[in-house]
PDB file of C-alpha atoms and ligand atoms in Angstrom:
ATOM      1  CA  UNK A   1      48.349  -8.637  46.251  1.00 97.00           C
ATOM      2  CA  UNK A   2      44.684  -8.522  47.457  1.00 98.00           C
ATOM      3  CA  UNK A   3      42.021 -11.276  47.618  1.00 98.00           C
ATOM      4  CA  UNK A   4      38.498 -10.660  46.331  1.00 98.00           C
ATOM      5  CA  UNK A   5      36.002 -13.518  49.095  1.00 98.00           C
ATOM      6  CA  UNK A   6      34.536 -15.213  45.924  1.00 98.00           C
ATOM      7  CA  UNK A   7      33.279 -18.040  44.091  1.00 98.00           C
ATOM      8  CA  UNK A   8      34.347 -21.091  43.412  1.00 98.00           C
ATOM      9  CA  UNK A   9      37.239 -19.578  44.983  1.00 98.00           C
ATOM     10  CA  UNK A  10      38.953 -16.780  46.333  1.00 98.00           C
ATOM     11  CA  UNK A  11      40.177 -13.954  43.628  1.00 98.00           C
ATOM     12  CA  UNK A  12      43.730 -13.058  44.380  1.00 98.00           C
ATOM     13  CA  UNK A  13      44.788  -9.511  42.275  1.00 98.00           C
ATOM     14  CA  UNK A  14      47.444  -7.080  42.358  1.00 98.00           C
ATOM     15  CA  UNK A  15      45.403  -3.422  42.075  1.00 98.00           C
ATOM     16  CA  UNK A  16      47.813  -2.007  39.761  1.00 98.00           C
ATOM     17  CA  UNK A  17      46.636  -4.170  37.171  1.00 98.00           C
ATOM     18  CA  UNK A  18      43.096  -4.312  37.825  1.00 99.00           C
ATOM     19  CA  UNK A  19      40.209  -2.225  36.183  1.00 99.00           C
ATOM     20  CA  UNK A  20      36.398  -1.892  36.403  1.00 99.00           C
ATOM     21  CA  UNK A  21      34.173  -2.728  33.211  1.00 99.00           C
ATOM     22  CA  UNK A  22      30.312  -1.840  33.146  1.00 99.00           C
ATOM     23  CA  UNK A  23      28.210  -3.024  30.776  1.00 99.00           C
ATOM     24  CA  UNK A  24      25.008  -0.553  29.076  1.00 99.00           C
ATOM     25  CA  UNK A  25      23.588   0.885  32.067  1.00 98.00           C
ATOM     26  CA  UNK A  26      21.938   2.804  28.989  1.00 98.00           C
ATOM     27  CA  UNK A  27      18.846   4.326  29.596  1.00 98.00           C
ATOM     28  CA  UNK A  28      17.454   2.185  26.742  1.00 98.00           C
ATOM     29  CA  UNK A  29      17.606  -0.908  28.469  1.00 98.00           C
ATOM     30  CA  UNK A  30      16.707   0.302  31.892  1.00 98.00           C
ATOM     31  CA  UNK A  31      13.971   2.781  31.539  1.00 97.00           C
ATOM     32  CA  UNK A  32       9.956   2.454  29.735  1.00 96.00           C
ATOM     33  CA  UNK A  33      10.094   3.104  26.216  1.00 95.00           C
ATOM     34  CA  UNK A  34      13.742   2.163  25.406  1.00 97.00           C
ATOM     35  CA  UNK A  35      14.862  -1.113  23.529  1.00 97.00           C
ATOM     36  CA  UNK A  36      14.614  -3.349  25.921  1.00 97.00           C
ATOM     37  CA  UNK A  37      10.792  -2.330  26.937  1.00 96.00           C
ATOM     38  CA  UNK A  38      10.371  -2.768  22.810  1.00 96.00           C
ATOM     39  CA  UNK A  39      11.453  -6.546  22.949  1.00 96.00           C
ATOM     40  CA  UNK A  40       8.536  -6.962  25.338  1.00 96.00           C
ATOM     41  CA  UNK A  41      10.515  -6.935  28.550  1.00 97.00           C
ATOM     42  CA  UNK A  42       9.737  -5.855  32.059  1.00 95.00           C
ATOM     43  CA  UNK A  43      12.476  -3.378  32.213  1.00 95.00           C
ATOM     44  CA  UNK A  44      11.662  -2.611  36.115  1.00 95.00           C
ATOM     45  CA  UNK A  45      13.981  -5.342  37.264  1.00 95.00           C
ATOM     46  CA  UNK A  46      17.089  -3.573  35.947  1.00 98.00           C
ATOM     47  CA  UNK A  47      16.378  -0.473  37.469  1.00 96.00           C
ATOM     48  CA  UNK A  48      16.778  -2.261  40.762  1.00 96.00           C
ATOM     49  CA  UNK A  49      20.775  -2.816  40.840  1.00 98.00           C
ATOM     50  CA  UNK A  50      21.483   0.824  40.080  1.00 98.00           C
ATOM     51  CA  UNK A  51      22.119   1.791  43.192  1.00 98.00           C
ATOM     52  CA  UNK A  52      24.513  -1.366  43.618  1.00 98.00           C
ATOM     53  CA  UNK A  53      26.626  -0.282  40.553  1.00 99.00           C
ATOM     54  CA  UNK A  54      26.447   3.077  41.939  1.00 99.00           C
ATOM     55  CA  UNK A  55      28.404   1.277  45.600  1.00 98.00           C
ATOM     56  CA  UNK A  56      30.779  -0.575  42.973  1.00 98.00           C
ATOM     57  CA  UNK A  57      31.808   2.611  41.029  1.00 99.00           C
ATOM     58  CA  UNK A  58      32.252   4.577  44.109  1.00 98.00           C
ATOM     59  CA  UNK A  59      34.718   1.821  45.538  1.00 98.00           C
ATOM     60  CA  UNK A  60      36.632   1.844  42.279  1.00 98.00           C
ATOM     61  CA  UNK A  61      36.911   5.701  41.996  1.00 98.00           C
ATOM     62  CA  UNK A  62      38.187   5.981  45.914  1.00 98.00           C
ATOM     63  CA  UNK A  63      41.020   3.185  45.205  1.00 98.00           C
ATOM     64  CA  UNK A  64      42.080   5.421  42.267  1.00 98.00           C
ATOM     65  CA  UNK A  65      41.559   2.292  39.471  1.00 98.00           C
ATOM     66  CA  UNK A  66      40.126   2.475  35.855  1.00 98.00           C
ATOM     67  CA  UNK A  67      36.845   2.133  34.927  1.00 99.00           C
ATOM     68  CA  UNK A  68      35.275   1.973  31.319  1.00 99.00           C
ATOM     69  CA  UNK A  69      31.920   2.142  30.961  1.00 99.00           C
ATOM     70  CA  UNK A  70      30.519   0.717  27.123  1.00 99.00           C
ATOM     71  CA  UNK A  71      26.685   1.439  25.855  1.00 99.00           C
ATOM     72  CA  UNK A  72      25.586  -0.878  22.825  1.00 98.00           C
ATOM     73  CA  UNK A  73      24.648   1.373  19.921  1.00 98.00           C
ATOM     74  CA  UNK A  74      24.817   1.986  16.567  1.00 98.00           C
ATOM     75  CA  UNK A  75      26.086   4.933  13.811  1.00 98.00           C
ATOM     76  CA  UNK A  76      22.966   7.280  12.733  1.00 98.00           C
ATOM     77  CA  UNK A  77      23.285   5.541   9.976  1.00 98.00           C
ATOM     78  CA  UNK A  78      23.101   2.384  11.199  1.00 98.00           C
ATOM     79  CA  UNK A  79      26.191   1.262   9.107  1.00 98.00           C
ATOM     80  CA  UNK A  80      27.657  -0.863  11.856  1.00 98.00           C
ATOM     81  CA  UNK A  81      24.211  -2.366  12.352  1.00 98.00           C
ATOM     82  CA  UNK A  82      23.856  -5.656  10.566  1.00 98.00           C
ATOM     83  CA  UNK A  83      20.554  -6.279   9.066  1.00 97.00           C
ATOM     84  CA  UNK A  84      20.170  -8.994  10.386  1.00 97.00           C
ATOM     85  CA  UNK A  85      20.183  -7.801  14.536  1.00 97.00           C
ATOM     86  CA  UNK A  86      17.602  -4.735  13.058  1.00 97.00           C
ATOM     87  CA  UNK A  87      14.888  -7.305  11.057  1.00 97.00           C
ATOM     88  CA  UNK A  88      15.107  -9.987  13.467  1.00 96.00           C
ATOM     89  CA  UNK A  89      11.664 -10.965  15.594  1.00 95.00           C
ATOM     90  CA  UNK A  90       8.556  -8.575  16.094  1.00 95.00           C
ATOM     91  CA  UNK A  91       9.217  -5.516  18.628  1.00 96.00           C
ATOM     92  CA  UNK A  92       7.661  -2.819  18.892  1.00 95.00           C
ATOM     93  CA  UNK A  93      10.118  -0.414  17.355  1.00 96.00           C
ATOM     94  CA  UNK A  94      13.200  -1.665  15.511  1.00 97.00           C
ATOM     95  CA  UNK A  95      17.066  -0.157  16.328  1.00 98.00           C
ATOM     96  CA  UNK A  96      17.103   3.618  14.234  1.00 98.00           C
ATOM     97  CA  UNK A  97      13.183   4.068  15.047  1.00 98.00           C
ATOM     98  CA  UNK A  98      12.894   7.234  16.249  1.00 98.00           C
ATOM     99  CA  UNK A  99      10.991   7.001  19.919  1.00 97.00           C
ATOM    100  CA  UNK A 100      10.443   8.591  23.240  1.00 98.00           C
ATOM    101  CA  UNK A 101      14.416   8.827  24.225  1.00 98.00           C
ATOM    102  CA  UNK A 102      15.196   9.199  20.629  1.00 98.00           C
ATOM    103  CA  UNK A 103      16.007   6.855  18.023  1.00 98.00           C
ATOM    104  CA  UNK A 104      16.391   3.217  19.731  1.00 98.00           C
ATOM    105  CA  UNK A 105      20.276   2.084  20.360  1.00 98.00           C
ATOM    106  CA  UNK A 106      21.770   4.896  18.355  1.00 98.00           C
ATOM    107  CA  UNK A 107      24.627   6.696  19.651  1.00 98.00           C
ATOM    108  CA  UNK A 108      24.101  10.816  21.142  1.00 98.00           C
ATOM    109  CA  UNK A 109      20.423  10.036  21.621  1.00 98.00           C
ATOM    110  CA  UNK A 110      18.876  10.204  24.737  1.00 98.00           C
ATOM    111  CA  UNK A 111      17.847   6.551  24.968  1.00 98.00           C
ATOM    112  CA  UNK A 112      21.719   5.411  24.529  1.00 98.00           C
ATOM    113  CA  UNK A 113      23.234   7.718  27.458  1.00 98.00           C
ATOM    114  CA  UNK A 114      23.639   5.901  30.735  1.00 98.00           C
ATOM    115  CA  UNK A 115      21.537   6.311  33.102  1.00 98.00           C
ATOM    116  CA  UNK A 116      22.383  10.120  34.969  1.00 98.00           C
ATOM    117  CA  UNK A 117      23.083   8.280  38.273  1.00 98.00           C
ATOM    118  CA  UNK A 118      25.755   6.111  36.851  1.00 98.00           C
ATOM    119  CA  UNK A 119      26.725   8.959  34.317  1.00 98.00           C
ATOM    120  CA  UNK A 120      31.043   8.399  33.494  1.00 98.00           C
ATOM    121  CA  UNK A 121      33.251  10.989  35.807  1.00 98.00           C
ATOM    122  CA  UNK A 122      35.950  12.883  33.762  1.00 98.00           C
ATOM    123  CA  UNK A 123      38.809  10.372  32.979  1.00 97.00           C
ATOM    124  CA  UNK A 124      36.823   7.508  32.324  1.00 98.00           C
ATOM    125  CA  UNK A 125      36.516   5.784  29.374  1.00 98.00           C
ATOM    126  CA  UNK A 126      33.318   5.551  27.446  1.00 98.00           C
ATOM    127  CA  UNK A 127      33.108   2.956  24.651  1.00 98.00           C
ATOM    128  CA  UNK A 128      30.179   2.786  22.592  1.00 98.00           C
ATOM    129  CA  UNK A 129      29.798  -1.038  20.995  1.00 98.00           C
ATOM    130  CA  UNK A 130      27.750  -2.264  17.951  1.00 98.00           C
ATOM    131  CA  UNK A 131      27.863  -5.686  19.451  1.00 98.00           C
ATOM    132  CA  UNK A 132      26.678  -7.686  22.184  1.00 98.00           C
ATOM    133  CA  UNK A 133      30.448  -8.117  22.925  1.00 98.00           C
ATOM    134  CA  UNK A 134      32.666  -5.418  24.045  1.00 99.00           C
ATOM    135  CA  UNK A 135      35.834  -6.421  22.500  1.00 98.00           C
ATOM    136  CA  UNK A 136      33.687  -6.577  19.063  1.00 98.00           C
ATOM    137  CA  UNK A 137      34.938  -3.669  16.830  1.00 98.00           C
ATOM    138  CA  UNK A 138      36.145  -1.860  19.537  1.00 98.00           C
ATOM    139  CA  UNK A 139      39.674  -0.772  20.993  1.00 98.00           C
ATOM    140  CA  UNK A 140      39.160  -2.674  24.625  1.00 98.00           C
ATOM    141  CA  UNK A 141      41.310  -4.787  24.241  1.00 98.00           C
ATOM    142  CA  UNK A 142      44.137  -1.721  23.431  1.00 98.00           C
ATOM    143  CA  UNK A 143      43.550   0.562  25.840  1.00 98.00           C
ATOM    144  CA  UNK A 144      43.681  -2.734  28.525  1.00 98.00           C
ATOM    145  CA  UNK A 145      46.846  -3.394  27.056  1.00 98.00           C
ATOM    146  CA  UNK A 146      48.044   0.015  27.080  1.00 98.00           C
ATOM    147  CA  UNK A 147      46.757   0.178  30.784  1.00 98.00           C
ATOM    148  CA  UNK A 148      48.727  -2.942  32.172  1.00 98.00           C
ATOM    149  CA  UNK A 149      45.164  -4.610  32.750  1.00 99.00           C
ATOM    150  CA  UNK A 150      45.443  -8.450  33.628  1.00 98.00           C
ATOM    151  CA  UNK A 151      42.458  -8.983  35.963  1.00 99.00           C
ATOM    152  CA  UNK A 152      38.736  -7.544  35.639  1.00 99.00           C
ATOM    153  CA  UNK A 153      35.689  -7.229  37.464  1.00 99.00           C
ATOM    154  CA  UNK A 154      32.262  -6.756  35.213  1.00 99.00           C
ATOM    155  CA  UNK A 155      29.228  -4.882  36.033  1.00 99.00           C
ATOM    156  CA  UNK A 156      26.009  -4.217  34.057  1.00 99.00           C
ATOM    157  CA  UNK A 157      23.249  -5.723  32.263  1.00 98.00           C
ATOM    158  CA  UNK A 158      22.105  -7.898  30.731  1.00 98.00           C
ATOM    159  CA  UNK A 159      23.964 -10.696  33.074  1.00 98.00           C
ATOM    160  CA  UNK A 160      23.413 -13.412  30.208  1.00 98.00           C
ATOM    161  CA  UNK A 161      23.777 -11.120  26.912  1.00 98.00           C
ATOM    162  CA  UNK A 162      26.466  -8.561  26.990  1.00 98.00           C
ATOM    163  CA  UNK A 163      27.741  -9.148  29.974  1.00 99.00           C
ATOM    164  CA  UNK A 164      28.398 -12.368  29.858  1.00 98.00           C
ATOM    165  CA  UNK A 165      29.511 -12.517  26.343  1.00 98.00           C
ATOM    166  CA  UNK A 166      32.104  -9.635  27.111  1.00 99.00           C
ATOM    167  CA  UNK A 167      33.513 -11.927  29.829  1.00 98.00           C
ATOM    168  CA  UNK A 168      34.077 -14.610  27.757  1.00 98.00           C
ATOM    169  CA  UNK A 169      35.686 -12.588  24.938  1.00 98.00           C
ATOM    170  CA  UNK A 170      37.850 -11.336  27.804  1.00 99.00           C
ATOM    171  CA  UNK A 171      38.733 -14.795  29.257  1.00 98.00           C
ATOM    172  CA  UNK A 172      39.791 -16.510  25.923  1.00 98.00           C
ATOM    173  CA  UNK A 173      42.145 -13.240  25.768  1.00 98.00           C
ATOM    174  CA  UNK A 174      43.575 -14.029  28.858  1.00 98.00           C
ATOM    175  CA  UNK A 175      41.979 -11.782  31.364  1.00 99.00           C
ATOM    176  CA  UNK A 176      41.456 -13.359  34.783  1.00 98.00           C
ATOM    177  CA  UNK A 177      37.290 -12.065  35.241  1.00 99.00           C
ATOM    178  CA  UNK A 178      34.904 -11.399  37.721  1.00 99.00           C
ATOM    179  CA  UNK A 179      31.583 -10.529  37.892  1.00 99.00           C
ATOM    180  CA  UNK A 180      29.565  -8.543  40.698  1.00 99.00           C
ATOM    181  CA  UNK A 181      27.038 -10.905  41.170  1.00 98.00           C
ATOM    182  CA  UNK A 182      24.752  -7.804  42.766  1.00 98.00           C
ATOM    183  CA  UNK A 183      25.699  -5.272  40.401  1.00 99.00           C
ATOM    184  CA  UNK A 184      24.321  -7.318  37.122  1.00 99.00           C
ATOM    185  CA  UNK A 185      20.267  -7.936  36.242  1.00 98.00           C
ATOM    186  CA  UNK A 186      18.892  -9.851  33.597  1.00 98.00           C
ATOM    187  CA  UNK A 187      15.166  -9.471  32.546  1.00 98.00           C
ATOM    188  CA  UNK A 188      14.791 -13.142  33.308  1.00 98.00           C
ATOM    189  CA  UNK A 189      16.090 -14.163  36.687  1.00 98.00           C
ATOM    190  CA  UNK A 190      16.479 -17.823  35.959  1.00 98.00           C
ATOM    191  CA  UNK A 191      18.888 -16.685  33.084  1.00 98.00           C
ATOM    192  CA  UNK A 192      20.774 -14.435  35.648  1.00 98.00           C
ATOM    193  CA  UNK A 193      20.948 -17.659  37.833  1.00 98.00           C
ATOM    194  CA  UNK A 194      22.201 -19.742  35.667  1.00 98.00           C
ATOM    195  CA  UNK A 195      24.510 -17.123  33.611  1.00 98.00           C
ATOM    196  CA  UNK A 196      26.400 -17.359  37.306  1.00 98.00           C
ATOM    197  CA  UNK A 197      26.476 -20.909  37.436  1.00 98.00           C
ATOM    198  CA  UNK A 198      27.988 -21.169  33.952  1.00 98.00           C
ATOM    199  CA  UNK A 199      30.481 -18.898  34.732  1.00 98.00           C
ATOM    200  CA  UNK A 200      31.824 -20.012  37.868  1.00 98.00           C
ATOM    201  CA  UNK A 201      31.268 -23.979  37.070  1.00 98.00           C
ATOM    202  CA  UNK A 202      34.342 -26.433  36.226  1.00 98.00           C
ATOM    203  CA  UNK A 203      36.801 -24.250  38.634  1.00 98.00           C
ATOM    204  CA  UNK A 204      35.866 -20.750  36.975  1.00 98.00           C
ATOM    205  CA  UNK A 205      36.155 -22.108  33.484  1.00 98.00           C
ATOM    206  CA  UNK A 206      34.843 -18.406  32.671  1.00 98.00           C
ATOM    207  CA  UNK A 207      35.416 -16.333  35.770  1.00 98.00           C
ATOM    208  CA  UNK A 208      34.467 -15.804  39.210  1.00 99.00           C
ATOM    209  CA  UNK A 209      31.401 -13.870  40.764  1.00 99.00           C
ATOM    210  CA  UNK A 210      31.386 -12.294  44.222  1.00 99.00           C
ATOM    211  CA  UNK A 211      29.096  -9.621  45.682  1.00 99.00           C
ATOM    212  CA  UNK A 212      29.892  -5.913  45.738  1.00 99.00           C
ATOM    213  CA  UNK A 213      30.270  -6.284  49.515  1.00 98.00           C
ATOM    214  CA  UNK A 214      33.203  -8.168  49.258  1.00 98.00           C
ATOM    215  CA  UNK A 215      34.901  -6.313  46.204  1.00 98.00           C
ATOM    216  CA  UNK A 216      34.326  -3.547  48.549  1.00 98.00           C
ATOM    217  CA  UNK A 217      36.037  -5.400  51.712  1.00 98.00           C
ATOM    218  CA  UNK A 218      38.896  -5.731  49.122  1.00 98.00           C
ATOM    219  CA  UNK A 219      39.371  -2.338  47.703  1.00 98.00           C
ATOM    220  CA  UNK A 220      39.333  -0.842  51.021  1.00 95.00           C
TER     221      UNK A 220
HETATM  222  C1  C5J B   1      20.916  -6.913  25.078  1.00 97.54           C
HETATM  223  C2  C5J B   1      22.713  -6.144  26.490  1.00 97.54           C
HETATM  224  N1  C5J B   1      20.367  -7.655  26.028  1.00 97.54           N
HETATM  225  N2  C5J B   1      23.339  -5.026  26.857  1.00 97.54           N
HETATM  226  N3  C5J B   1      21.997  -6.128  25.320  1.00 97.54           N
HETATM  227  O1  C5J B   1      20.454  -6.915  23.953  1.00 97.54           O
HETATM  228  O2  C5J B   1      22.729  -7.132  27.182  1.00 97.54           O
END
């Protein structure tokens, strides 16, 4: 068994059963002219922790351990989109529109693929998602169970959207989570904040966070 330094406490985990999720590191979120630039958002910040995922992914590979990597995005033709997540609010381009990485949040365009610096090595898994949630009409949860995957650590953006509603589906399936508190962004940093706090309140009542520094103390 190893022990992650975290909070509210430490992470105790046996590396056989332990596997790395990150969460859209799709150029669409983190680069100008991408969905999250056409919900009005200062897509800058993101672009900050990539070289911090970058550290965590490393550290996985070296120890040998899974990683899956999902991107949120839809069929081309947008038949796993509901209508509802397209029509909602004002942005500047809606989900399908075609724009300067291709068609916002569909899969094989430009705008979808993770960011080259981050880009999946051969024999990882990439799962595309149509929700916010990565369990959400996807096989996760099979391939975890096919792995022998108890415990995970998360990765990613957007700390308080998919990432943190991925954790939770996770938890209330039984996965003991954690989250790299480094290696996540949100465009708002008081959501970020308090995404952590929620998580880690009531004794972990969703998971625990710790920074890469220690998962990397841990995996070494
Ligand atoms: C959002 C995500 N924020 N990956 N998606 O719409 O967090």
């Amino acid at each position: 068994m190893k022990t992650i330094v975290a909070q509210p406490f430490d992470f105790t985990f046996d590396p056989a059963h332990l596997a790395l999720v990150v969460i859209d590191m799709q150029r669409d979120f983190i680069e100008p002219g991408g969905f999250g630039a056409t919900l009005g958002n200062d897509v800058s910040l993101l672009a900050r922790i990539v070289p911090t995922v970058g550290r965590l992914l490393e550290a996985f590979r070296k120890a040998g351990l899974p990683i899956i990597h999902t991107r949120e995005c839809h069929r081309p033709d947008l038949s796993d989109c509901p209508p509802a997540k397209r029509l909602r609010g004002k942005p500047s381009m809606r989900i399908g529109d075609e724009g300067p990485m291709g068609r916002i949040l569909v899969s094989g365009e430009p705008g979808a693929d993770i960011v080259p610096a981050l880009a999946a090595k051969p024999g990882e898994t990439v799962l595309d998602k149509p929700g916010k949630g990565a369990f959400y009409a996807t096989p996760l949860g099979e391939i975890l169970a096919e792995r022998r995957i108890t415990h995970l650590v998360f990765a990613g953006v957007t700390t308080e959207v998919c990432v943190q509603t991925t954790m939770r589906e996770a938890n209330d399936r039984g996965f003991e989570c954690l989250l790299a508190e480094d290696a996540t962004e949100s465009y708002f940093p008081e959501f970020k904040k308090a995404a952590l706090d929620m998580i880690r309140a009531q004794g972990a009542i969703v998971g625990w966070t710790a920074t890469v520094a220690e998962i990397e103390t841990a995996l070494r």
